[in-house]
PDB file of C-alpha atoms and ligand atoms in Angstrom:
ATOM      1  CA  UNK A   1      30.127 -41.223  42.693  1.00  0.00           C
ATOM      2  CA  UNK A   2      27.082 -41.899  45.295  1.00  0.00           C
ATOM      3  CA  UNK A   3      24.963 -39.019  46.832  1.00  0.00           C
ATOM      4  CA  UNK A   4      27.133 -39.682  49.949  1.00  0.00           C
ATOM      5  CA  UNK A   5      30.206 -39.013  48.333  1.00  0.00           C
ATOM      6  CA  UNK A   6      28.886 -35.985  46.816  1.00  0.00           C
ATOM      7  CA  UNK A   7      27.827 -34.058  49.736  1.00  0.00           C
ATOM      8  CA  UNK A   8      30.935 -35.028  51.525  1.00  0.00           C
ATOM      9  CA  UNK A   9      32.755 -32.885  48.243  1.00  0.00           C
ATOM     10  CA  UNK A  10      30.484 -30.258  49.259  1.00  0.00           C
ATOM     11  CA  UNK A  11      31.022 -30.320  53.147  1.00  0.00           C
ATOM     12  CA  UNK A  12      34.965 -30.395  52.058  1.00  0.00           C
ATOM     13  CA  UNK A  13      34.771 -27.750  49.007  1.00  0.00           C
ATOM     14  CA  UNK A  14      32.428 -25.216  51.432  1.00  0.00           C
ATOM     15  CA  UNK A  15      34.667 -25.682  54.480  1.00  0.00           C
ATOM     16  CA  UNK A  16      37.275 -24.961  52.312  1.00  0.00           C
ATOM     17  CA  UNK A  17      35.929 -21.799  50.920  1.00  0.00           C
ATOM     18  CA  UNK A  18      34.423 -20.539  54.262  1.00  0.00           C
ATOM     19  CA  UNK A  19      38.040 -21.083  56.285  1.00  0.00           C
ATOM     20  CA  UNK A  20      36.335 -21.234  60.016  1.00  0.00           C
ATOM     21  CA  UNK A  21      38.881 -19.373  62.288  1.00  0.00           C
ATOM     22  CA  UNK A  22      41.185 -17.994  58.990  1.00  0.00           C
ATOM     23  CA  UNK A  23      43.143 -15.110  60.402  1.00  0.00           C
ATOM     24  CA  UNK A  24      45.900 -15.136  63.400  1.00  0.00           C
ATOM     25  CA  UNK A  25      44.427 -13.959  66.317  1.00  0.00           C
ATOM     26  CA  UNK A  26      46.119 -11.601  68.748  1.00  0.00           C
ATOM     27  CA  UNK A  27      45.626 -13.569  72.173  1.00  0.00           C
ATOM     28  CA  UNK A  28      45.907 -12.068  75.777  1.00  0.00           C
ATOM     29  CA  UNK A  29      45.730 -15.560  77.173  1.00  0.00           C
ATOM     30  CA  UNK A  30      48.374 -16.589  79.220  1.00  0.00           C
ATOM     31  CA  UNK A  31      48.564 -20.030  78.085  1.00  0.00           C
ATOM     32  CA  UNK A  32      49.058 -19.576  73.949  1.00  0.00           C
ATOM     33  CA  UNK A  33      50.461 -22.326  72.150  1.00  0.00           C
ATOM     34  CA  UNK A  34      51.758 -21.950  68.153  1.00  0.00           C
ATOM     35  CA  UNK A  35      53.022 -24.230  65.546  1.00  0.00           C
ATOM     36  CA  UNK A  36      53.871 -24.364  61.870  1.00  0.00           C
ATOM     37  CA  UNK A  37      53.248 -27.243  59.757  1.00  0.00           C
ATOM     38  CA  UNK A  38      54.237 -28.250  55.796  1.00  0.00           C
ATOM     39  CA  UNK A  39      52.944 -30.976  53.747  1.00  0.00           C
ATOM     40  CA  UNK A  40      55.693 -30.597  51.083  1.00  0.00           C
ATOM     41  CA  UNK A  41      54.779 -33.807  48.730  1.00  0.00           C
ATOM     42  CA  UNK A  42      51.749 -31.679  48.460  1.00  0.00           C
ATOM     43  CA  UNK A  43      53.448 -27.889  49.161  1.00  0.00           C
ATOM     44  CA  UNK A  44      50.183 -27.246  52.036  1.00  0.00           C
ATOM     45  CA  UNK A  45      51.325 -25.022  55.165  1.00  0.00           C
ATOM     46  CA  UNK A  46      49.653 -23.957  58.176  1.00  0.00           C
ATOM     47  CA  UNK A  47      50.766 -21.719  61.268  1.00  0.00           C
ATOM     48  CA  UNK A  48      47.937 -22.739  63.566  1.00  0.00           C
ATOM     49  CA  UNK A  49      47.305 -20.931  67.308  1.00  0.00           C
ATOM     50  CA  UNK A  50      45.588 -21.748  70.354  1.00  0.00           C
ATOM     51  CA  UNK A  51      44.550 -20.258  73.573  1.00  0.00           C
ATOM     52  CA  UNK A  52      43.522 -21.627  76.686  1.00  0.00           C
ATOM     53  CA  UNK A  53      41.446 -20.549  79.385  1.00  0.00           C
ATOM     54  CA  UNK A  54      41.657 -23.219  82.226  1.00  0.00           C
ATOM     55  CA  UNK A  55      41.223 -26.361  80.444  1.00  0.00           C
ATOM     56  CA  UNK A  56      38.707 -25.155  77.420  1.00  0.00           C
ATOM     57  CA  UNK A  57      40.219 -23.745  74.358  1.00  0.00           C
ATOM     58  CA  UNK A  58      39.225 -21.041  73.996  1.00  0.00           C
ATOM     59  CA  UNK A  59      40.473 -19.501  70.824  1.00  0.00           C
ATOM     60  CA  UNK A  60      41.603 -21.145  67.485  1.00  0.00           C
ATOM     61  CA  UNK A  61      42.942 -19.302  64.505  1.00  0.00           C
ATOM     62  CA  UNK A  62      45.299 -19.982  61.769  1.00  0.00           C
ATOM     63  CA  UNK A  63      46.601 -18.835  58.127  1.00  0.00           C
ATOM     64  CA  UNK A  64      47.596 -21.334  55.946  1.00  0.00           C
ATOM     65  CA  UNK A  65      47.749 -21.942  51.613  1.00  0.00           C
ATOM     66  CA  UNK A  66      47.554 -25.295  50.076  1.00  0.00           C
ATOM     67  CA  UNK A  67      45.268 -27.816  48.367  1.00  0.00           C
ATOM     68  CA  UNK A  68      41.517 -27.870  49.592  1.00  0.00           C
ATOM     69  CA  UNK A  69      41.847 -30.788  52.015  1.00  0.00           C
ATOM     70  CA  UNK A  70      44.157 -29.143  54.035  1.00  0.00           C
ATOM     71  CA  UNK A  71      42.331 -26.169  54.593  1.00  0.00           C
ATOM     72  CA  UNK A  72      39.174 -27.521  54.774  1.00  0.00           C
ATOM     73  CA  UNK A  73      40.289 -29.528  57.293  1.00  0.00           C
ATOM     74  CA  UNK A  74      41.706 -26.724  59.463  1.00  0.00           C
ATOM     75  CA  UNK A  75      38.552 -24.570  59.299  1.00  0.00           C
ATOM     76  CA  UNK A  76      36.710 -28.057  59.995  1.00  0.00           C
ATOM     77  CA  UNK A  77      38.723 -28.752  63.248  1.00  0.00           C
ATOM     78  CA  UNK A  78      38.709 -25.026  64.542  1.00  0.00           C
ATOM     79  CA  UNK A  79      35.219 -25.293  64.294  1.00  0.00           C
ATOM     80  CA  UNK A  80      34.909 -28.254  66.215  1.00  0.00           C
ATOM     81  CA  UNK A  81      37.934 -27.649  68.799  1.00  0.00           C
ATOM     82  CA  UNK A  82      37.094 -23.903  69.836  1.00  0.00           C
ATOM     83  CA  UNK A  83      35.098 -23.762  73.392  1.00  0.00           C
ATOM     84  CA  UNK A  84      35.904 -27.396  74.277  1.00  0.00           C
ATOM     85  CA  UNK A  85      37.763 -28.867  76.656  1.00  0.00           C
ATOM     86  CA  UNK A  86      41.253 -30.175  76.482  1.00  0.00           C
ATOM     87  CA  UNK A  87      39.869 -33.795  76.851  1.00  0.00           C
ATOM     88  CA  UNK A  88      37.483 -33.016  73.686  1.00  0.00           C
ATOM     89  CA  UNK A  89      39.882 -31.830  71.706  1.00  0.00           C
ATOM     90  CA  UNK A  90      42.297 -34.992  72.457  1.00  0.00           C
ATOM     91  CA  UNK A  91      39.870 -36.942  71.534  1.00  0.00           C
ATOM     92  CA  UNK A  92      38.739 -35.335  68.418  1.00  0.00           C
ATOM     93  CA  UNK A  93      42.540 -35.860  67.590  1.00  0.00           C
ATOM     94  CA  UNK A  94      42.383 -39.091  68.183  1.00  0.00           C
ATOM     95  CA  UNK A  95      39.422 -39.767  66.357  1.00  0.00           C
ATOM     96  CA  UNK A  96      40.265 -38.282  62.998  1.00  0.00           C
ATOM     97  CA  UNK A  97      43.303 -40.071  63.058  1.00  0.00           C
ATOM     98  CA  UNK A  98      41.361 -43.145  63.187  1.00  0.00           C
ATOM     99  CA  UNK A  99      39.451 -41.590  60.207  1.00  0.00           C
ATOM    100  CA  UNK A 100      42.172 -41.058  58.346  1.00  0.00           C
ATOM    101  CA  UNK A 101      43.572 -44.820  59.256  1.00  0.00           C
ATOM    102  CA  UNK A 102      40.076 -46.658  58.739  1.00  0.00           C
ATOM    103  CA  UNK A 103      41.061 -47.118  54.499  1.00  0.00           C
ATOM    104  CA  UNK A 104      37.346 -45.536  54.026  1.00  0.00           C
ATOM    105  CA  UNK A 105      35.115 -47.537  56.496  1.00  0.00           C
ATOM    106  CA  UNK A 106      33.296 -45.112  59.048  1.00  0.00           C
ATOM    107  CA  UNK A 107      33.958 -44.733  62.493  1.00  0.00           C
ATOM    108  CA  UNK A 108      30.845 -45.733  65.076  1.00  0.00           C
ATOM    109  CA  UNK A 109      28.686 -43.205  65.537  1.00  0.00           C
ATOM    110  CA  UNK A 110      29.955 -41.844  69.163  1.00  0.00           C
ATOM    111  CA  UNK A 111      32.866 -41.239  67.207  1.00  0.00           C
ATOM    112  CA  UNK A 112      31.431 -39.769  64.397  1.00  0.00           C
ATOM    113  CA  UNK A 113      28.677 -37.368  66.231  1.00  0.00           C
ATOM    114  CA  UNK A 114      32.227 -35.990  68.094  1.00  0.00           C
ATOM    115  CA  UNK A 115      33.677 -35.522  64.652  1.00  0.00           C
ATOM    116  CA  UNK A 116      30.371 -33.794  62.752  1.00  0.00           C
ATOM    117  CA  UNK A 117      31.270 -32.322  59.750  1.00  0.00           C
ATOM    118  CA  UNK A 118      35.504 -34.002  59.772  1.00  0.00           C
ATOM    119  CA  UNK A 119      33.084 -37.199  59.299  1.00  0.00           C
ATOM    120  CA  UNK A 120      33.048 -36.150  55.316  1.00  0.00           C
ATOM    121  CA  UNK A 121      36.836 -36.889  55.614  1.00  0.00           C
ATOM    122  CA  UNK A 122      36.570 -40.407  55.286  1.00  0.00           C
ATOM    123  CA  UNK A 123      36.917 -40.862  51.521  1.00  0.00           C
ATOM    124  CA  UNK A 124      40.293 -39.528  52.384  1.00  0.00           C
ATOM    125  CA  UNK A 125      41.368 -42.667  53.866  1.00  0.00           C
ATOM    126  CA  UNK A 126      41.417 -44.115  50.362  1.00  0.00           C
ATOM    127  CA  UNK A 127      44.369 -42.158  49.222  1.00  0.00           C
ATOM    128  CA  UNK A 128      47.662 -42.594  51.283  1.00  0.00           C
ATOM    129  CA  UNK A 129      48.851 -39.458  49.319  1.00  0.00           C
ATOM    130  CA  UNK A 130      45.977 -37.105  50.231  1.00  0.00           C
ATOM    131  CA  UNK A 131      46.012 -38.282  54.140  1.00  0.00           C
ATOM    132  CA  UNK A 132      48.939 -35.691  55.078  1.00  0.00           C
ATOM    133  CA  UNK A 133      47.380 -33.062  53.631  1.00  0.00           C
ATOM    134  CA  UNK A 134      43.850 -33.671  56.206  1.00  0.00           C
ATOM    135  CA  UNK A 135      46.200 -34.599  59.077  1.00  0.00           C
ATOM    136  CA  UNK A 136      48.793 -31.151  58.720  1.00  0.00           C
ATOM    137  CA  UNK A 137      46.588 -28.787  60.505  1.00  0.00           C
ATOM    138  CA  UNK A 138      45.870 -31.786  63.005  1.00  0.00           C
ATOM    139  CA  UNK A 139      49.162 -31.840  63.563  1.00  0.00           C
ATOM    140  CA  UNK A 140      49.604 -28.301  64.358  1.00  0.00           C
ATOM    141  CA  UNK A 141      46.517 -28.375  66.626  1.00  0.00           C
ATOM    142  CA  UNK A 142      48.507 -30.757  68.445  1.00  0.00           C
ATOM    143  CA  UNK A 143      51.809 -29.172  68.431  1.00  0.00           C
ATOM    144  CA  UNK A 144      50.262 -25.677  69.827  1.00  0.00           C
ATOM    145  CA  UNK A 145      48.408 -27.592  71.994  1.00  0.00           C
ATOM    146  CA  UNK A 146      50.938 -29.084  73.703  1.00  0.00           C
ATOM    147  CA  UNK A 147      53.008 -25.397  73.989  1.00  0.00           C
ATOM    148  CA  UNK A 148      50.285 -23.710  75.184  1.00  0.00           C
ATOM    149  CA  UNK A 149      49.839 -26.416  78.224  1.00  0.00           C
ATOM    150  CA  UNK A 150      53.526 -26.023  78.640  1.00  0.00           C
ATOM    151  CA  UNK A 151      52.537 -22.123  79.136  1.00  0.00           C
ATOM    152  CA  UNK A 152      49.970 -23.172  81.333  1.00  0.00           C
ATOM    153  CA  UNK A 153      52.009 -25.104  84.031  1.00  0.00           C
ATOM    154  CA  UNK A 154      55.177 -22.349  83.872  1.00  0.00           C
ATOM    155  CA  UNK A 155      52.101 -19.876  84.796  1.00  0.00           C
ATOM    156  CA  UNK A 156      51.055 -21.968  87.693  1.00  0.00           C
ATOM    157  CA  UNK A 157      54.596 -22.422  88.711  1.00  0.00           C
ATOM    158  CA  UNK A 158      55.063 -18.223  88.548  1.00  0.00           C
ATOM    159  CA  UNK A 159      56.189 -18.288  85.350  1.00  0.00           C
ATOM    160  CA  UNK A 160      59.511 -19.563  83.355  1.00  0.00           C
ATOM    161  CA  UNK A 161      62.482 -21.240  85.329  1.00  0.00           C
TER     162      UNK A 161
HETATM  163 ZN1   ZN B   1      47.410 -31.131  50.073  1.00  0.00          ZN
END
């Protein structure tokens, strides 16, 4: 294993201990989005919340169980998706998926400086098996994402139909 490779297992194995945003958060945002995600060919699970404020979000918290990928890469993208804007956190999205589809190669480095520490991800790309379990909370972050704009435009509209 190179030096590289190494302290990307110790970005992963760190994030995974720390959990950045671990533990639901009660919002009083009017625009709150929530989704749950499995993995089951690995058993990982997240239920994964957002809250807007205009168009930064403003809060992200989860609980989830499951192998270290997954929830190092949920505290990874909380960390990186809380306080930005919508369009940020699209693109981060977009980005990691591109990770996750690269087969190992890094991204360039506009993409990577956007991604920081989900850059330590790449290895990841290697092992079809292991990319679900880096993409679930992803895919939640999308998911809740999407509700919470929902939310947003029923609010602007004076609420639900
Ligand atoms: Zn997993």
């Amino acid at each position: 294993m190179s030096s590289l490779e190494q302290m990307y297992q110790q970005v992963i194995m760190d994030h995974a201990r720390q959990g950045h945003g671990r533990g639901l958060v009660e919002l009083d945002l009017p625009a709150t989005g929530e989704s749950h995600q499995v993995n089951t060919t690995c058993g990982d699970e997240v239920t994964l919340r957002v809250g807007l404020s205009g168009d930064t979000v403003e809060s992200v918290s989860w609980e989830g169980q499951g192998c270290s990928i997954s929830q190092a890469s949920i505290s990874v993208l909380a960390e990186i998706v809380e306080g930005e804007s919508l369009a940020t956190a699209d693109e981060a999205y977009e980005a990691f998926r591109a990770l996750m589809q690269s087969k190992g190669v890094p991204l360039d480095d506009e993409r990577e400086d956007l991604l920081g520490d989900a850059t330590a991800f790449v290895g990841v790309g290697k092992y079809p098996a292991r990319i679900k379990c880096a993409l679930l909370g992803w895919a939640a972050l999308r998911d809740a994402l999407i509700q919470a704009r929902a939310a947003q435009a029923s609010e602007a509209q004076g609420g639900p139909a």
